[in-house]
Amino acid sequence: QRGTMDPWEALDTDLRNIGIITGNAETGAAAADDVAERLEALRALPAPEGRPTIFLVDSTSDTILSSGSFGGPQGIIDAAGARSATEDVADTWTSVSWERLAAEDPDMIAFVDYGEQTVDDKIAALKAHPASRDLKAVRENRFVNLPYGMWVSSPLNIDAAETIRAVLEKHGLAPETGLTPQLDVTELQLGGNDWL
């Protein structure tokens, strides 16, 4: 049943269980411990004054595919010190309306990088749609683009959270801490590396 476990608790449980099942209990536990330590450090950073809102865009069509409170992105965005615009949607990956995006007027928009619709396609759709073209995040190009594997439950979730926090700081949406994410996503072969 979806939504029965906090995303970070689910990841910790999965890493430890996978280690046990594959006969690599120590490796699984070490990976889980590393995520837990980095998560604790991230959560200890100074909190933004009034959590900035992030709207996650997986893809666009007549609706927007996003993620609700039961998905990994909820934990990632929370850990970064922000608020997910769809935190009240009791689902994992789900469609929401363009009007929902307009009503939220997020401080930043995050993209899931994969598939045929590129980040540039998604940005073009946001800049053209009457519901989103005048939103502050769209006008000011406050975007972050991360690969699919960083958004779904995996050890890369902590890298996503660190990156989101660093981008919030870059845009003045969180206190400057000098955080350097352990994974340099600019080295990845992504479309839209300018959107970091």
mmCIF file of C-alpha atoms in Angstrom:
data_model
loop_
_atom_site.group_PDB
_atom_site.id
_atom_site.type_symbol
_atom_site.label_atom_id
_atom_site.label_comp_id
_atom_site.label_asym_id
_atom_site.label_seq_id
_atom_site.Cartn_x
_atom_site.Cartn_y
_atom_site.Cartn_z
ATOM 1 C CA GLN A 1 0.000 0.000 0.000
ATOM 2 C CA ARG A 2 1.377 3.369 -1.016
ATOM 3 C CA GLY A 3 2.131 6.004 1.542
ATOM 4 C CA THR A 4 2.599 3.682 4.481
ATOM 5 C CA MET A 5 6.177 4.760 5.148
ATOM 6 C CA ASP A 6 8.144 8.021 5.099
ATOM 7 C CA PRO A 7 10.287 8.147 1.904
ATOM 8 C CA TRP A 8 13.578 8.308 3.851
ATOM 9 C CA GLU A 9 12.546 5.471 6.154
ATOM 10 C CA ALA A 10 11.542 3.421 3.103
ATOM 11 C CA LEU A 11 14.930 4.027 1.473
ATOM 12 C CA ASP A 12 16.798 3.108 4.657
ATOM 13 C CA THR A 13 14.765 -0.101 4.981
ATOM 14 C CA ASP A 14 15.307 -1.000 1.310
ATOM 15 C CA LEU A 15 19.074 -0.489 1.435
ATOM 16 C CA ARG A 16 19.444 -2.623 4.547
ATOM 17 C CA ASN A 17 17.111 -5.357 3.235
ATOM 18 C CA ILE A 18 18.784 -5.482 -0.180
ATOM 19 C CA GLY A 19 22.133 -5.864 1.555
ATOM 20 C CA ILE A 20 20.816 -8.785 3.626
ATOM 21 C CA ILE A 21 19.047 -10.479 0.696
ATOM 22 C CA THR A 22 22.148 -10.310 -1.513
ATOM 23 C CA GLY A 23 24.542 -11.445 1.206
ATOM 24 C CA ASN A 24 26.046 -7.976 1.513
ATOM 25 C CA ALA A 25 24.536 -6.835 4.802
ATOM 26 C CA GLU A 26 27.541 -4.671 5.752
ATOM 27 C CA THR A 27 27.546 -2.871 2.389
ATOM 28 C CA GLY A 28 23.799 -2.247 2.570
ATOM 29 C CA ALA A 29 24.064 -0.949 6.130
ATOM 30 C CA ALA A 30 27.010 1.296 5.200
ATOM 31 C CA ALA A 31 25.043 2.811 2.310
ATOM 32 C CA ALA A 32 22.035 3.385 4.585
ATOM 33 C CA ASP A 33 24.236 4.936 7.274
ATOM 34 C CA ASP A 34 25.865 7.286 4.744
ATOM 35 C CA VAL A 35 22.453 8.532 3.575
ATOM 36 C CA ALA A 36 21.301 8.959 7.193
ATOM 37 C CA GLU A 37 24.410 10.990 8.146
ATOM 38 C CA ARG A 38 24.112 13.273 5.139
ATOM 39 C CA LEU A 39 20.384 13.698 5.716
ATOM 40 C CA GLU A 40 21.004 14.691 9.325
ATOM 41 C CA ALA A 41 23.619 17.244 8.216
ATOM 42 C CA LEU A 42 21.271 18.668 5.604
ATOM 43 C CA ARG A 43 18.414 18.998 8.070
ATOM 44 C CA ALA A 44 20.753 20.785 10.505
ATOM 45 C CA LEU A 45 21.416 23.640 8.052
ATOM 46 C CA PRO A 46 19.746 26.985 8.825
ATOM 47 C CA ALA A 47 16.125 26.862 7.709
ATOM 48 C CA PRO A 48 14.850 29.335 5.137
ATOM 49 C CA GLU A 49 12.624 32.042 6.563
ATOM 50 C CA GLY A 50 9.258 30.874 5.282
ATOM 51 C CA ARG A 51 9.889 27.676 3.356
ATOM 52 C CA PRO A 52 10.124 28.317 -0.390
ATOM 53 C CA THR A 53 7.699 26.341 -2.539
ATOM 54 C CA ILE A 54 8.960 23.977 -5.230
ATOM 55 C CA PHE A 55 6.688 22.561 -7.927
ATOM 56 C CA LEU A 56 7.955 19.317 -9.466
ATOM 57 C CA VAL A 57 7.282 18.881 -13.189
ATOM 58 C CA ASP A 58 7.808 15.402 -14.583
ATOM 59 C CA SER A 59 6.188 16.169 -17.940
ATOM 60 C CA THR A 60 3.596 18.470 -19.457
ATOM 61 C CA SER A 61 0.569 17.897 -21.674
ATOM 62 C CA ASP A 62 -3.012 19.017 -21.054
ATOM 63 C CA THR A 63 -2.087 18.310 -17.408
ATOM 64 C CA ILE A 64 1.194 18.234 -15.469
ATOM 65 C CA LEU A 65 2.636 14.959 -14.234
ATOM 66 C CA SER A 66 4.023 15.600 -10.760
ATOM 67 C CA SER A 67 4.418 13.742 -7.457
ATOM 68 C CA GLY A 68 2.367 13.860 -4.272
ATOM 69 C CA SER A 69 3.132 13.302 -0.611
ATOM 70 C CA PHE A 70 3.797 9.557 -0.963
ATOM 71 C CA GLY A 71 6.635 9.909 -3.490
ATOM 72 C CA GLY A 72 10.361 10.252 -3.052
ATOM 73 C CA PRO A 73 10.292 13.905 -4.203
ATOM 74 C CA GLN A 74 8.326 14.843 -1.069
ATOM 75 C CA GLY A 75 11.193 13.671 1.162
ATOM 76 C CA ILE A 76 13.821 15.250 -1.091
ATOM 77 C CA ILE A 77 12.164 18.663 -1.155
ATOM 78 C CA ASP A 78 11.467 18.574 2.605
ATOM 79 C CA ALA A 79 15.090 17.692 3.380
ATOM 80 C CA ALA A 80 16.287 20.584 1.225
ATOM 81 C CA GLY A 81 14.316 22.970 3.443
ATOM 82 C CA ALA A 82 11.522 23.682 0.982
ATOM 83 C CA ARG A 83 7.826 22.876 0.656
ATOM 84 C CA SER A 84 6.485 20.674 -2.119
ATOM 85 C CA ALA A 85 3.597 22.404 -3.878
ATOM 86 C CA THR A 86 1.779 19.065 -4.055
ATOM 87 C CA GLU A 87 2.366 17.932 -0.463
ATOM 88 C CA ASP A 88 -1.399 17.673 0.094
ATOM 89 C CA VAL A 89 -1.899 15.213 -2.794
ATOM 90 C CA ALA A 90 -2.139 11.728 -1.254
ATOM 91 C CA ASP A 91 -0.456 9.868 -4.119
ATOM 92 C CA THR A 92 2.928 9.118 -5.650
ATOM 93 C CA TRP A 93 3.290 10.102 -9.330
ATOM 94 C CA THR A 94 0.074 11.757 -10.426
ATOM 95 C CA SER A 95 -1.401 14.347 -12.764
ATOM 96 C CA VAL A 96 -2.421 17.787 -11.570
ATOM 97 C CA SER A 97 -3.956 20.705 -13.434
ATOM 98 C CA TRP A 98 -2.197 23.726 -14.876
ATOM 99 C CA GLU A 99 -4.476 25.766 -12.638
ATOM 100 C CA ARG A 100 -2.893 24.058 -9.641
ATOM 101 C CA LEU A 101 0.528 25.267 -10.779
ATOM 102 C CA ALA A 102 -0.821 28.786 -11.279
ATOM 103 C CA ALA A 103 -2.439 28.847 -7.832
ATOM 104 C CA GLU A 104 0.809 27.772 -6.151
ATOM 105 C CA ASP A 105 3.003 30.359 -7.939
ATOM 106 C CA PRO A 106 6.094 28.419 -6.781
ATOM 107 C CA ASP A 107 9.429 29.957 -5.914
ATOM 108 C CA MET A 108 11.221 27.332 -7.997
ATOM 109 C CA ILE A 109 10.300 24.616 -10.497
ATOM 110 C CA ALA A 110 12.138 21.289 -10.540
ATOM 111 C CA PHE A 111 12.188 18.967 -13.545
ATOM 112 C CA VAL A 112 12.554 15.204 -13.915
ATOM 113 C CA ASP A 113 14.997 14.684 -16.789
ATOM 114 C CA TYR A 114 14.155 11.667 -18.917
ATOM 115 C CA GLY A 115 12.119 10.563 -21.904
ATOM 116 C CA GLU A 116 11.361 12.342 -25.148
ATOM 117 C CA GLN A 117 10.238 15.621 -23.584
ATOM 118 C CA THR A 118 13.457 17.529 -22.865
ATOM 119 C CA VAL A 119 13.917 20.137 -20.164
ATOM 120 C CA ASP A 120 13.934 22.787 -22.889
ATOM 121 C CA ASP A 121 10.573 21.444 -24.139
ATOM 122 C CA LYS A 122 9.161 21.664 -20.612
ATOM 123 C CA ILE A 123 10.436 25.194 -20.098
ATOM 124 C CA ALA A 124 9.025 26.238 -23.471
ATOM 125 C CA ALA A 125 5.637 24.794 -22.458
ATOM 126 C CA LEU A 126 5.733 26.712 -19.161
ATOM 127 C CA LYS A 127 6.674 29.953 -20.929
ATOM 128 C CA ALA A 128 3.878 29.519 -23.478
ATOM 129 C CA HIS A 129 0.981 28.338 -21.291
ATOM 130 C CA PRO A 130 -1.269 31.149 -20.037
ATOM 131 C CA ALA A 131 -1.476 29.526 -16.586
ATOM 132 C CA SER A 132 2.301 29.564 -16.055
ATOM 133 C CA ARG A 133 4.016 32.102 -18.298
ATOM 134 C CA ASP A 134 3.714 34.934 -15.755
ATOM 135 C CA LEU A 135 4.703 32.929 -12.667
ATOM 136 C CA LYS A 136 7.751 34.293 -10.822
ATOM 137 C CA ALA A 137 9.740 31.046 -11.157
ATOM 138 C CA VAL A 138 9.143 31.031 -14.917
ATOM 139 C CA ARG A 139 9.870 34.749 -15.393
ATOM 140 C CA GLU A 140 13.092 34.519 -13.359
ATOM 141 C CA ASN A 141 14.249 31.136 -14.741
ATOM 142 C CA ARG A 142 14.326 29.542 -11.291
ATOM 143 C CA PHE A 143 14.663 25.970 -12.494
ATOM 144 C CA VAL A 144 16.556 22.859 -11.500
ATOM 145 C CA ASN A 145 16.792 19.781 -13.721
ATOM 146 C CA LEU A 146 17.759 16.400 -12.240
ATOM 147 C CA PRO A 147 17.689 12.904 -13.789
ATOM 148 C CA TYR A 148 14.893 10.439 -13.136
ATOM 149 C CA GLY A 149 17.131 8.206 -11.003
ATOM 150 C CA MET A 150 17.583 10.988 -8.455
ATOM 151 C CA TRP A 151 13.819 11.445 -7.923
ATOM 152 C CA VAL A 152 12.698 7.824 -7.513
ATOM 153 C CA SER A 153 13.623 5.951 -4.343
ATOM 154 C CA SER A 154 17.384 5.331 -4.463
ATOM 155 C CA PRO A 155 20.614 6.298 -2.685
ATOM 156 C CA LEU A 156 20.752 9.223 -5.141
ATOM 157 C CA ASN A 157 17.865 10.868 -3.246
ATOM 158 C CA ILE A 158 20.328 12.420 -0.814
ATOM 159 C CA ASP A 159 22.319 13.824 -3.751
ATOM 160 C CA ALA A 160 19.093 15.306 -5.110
ATOM 161 C CA ALA A 161 18.277 16.890 -1.740
ATOM 162 C CA GLU A 162 21.773 18.394 -1.442
ATOM 163 C CA THR A 163 21.547 19.750 -4.989
ATOM 164 C CA ILE A 164 18.097 21.251 -4.438
ATOM 165 C CA ARG A 165 19.364 22.989 -1.281
ATOM 166 C CA ALA A 166 22.400 24.361 -3.132
ATOM 167 C CA VAL A 167 20.175 25.725 -5.915
ATOM 168 C CA LEU A 168 17.824 27.300 -3.363
ATOM 169 C CA GLU A 169 20.848 29.048 -1.874
ATOM 170 C CA LYS A 170 22.021 30.145 -5.331
ATOM 171 C CA HIS A 171 18.645 31.841 -5.909
ATOM 172 C CA GLY A 172 18.622 33.463 -2.461
ATOM 173 C CA LEU A 173 15.740 31.259 -1.309
ATOM 174 C CA ALA A 174 17.673 29.671 1.582
ATOM 175 C CA PRO A 175 20.444 30.948 3.871
ATOM 176 C CA GLU A 176 23.895 30.748 2.298
ATOM 177 C CA THR A 177 25.871 27.889 3.842
ATOM 178 C CA GLY A 178 28.457 27.092 1.195
ATOM 179 C CA LEU A 179 27.007 23.592 0.854
ATOM 180 C CA THR A 180 28.751 21.626 -1.866
ATOM 181 C CA PRO A 181 26.722 18.570 -2.928
ATOM 182 C CA GLN A 182 28.808 15.382 -2.928
ATOM 183 C CA LEU A 183 27.611 14.558 -6.445
ATOM 184 C CA ASP A 184 28.469 17.197 -9.038
ATOM 185 C CA VAL A 185 25.433 16.908 -11.317
ATOM 186 C CA THR A 186 26.945 19.372 -13.788
ATOM 187 C CA GLU A 187 29.219 16.512 -14.838
ATOM 188 C CA LEU A 188 26.267 14.358 -15.857
ATOM 189 C CA GLN A 189 25.262 14.222 -19.498
ATOM 190 C CA LEU A 190 21.920 15.939 -18.992
ATOM 191 C CA GLY A 191 19.923 18.130 -21.266
ATOM 192 C CA GLY A 192 19.584 21.509 -19.654
ATOM 193 C CA ASN A 193 22.723 21.735 -17.509
ATOM 194 C CA ASP A 194 22.127 25.477 -17.549
ATOM 195 C CA TRP A 195 19.165 24.901 -15.245
ATOM 196 C CA LEU A 196 21.122 24.390 -12.027
#
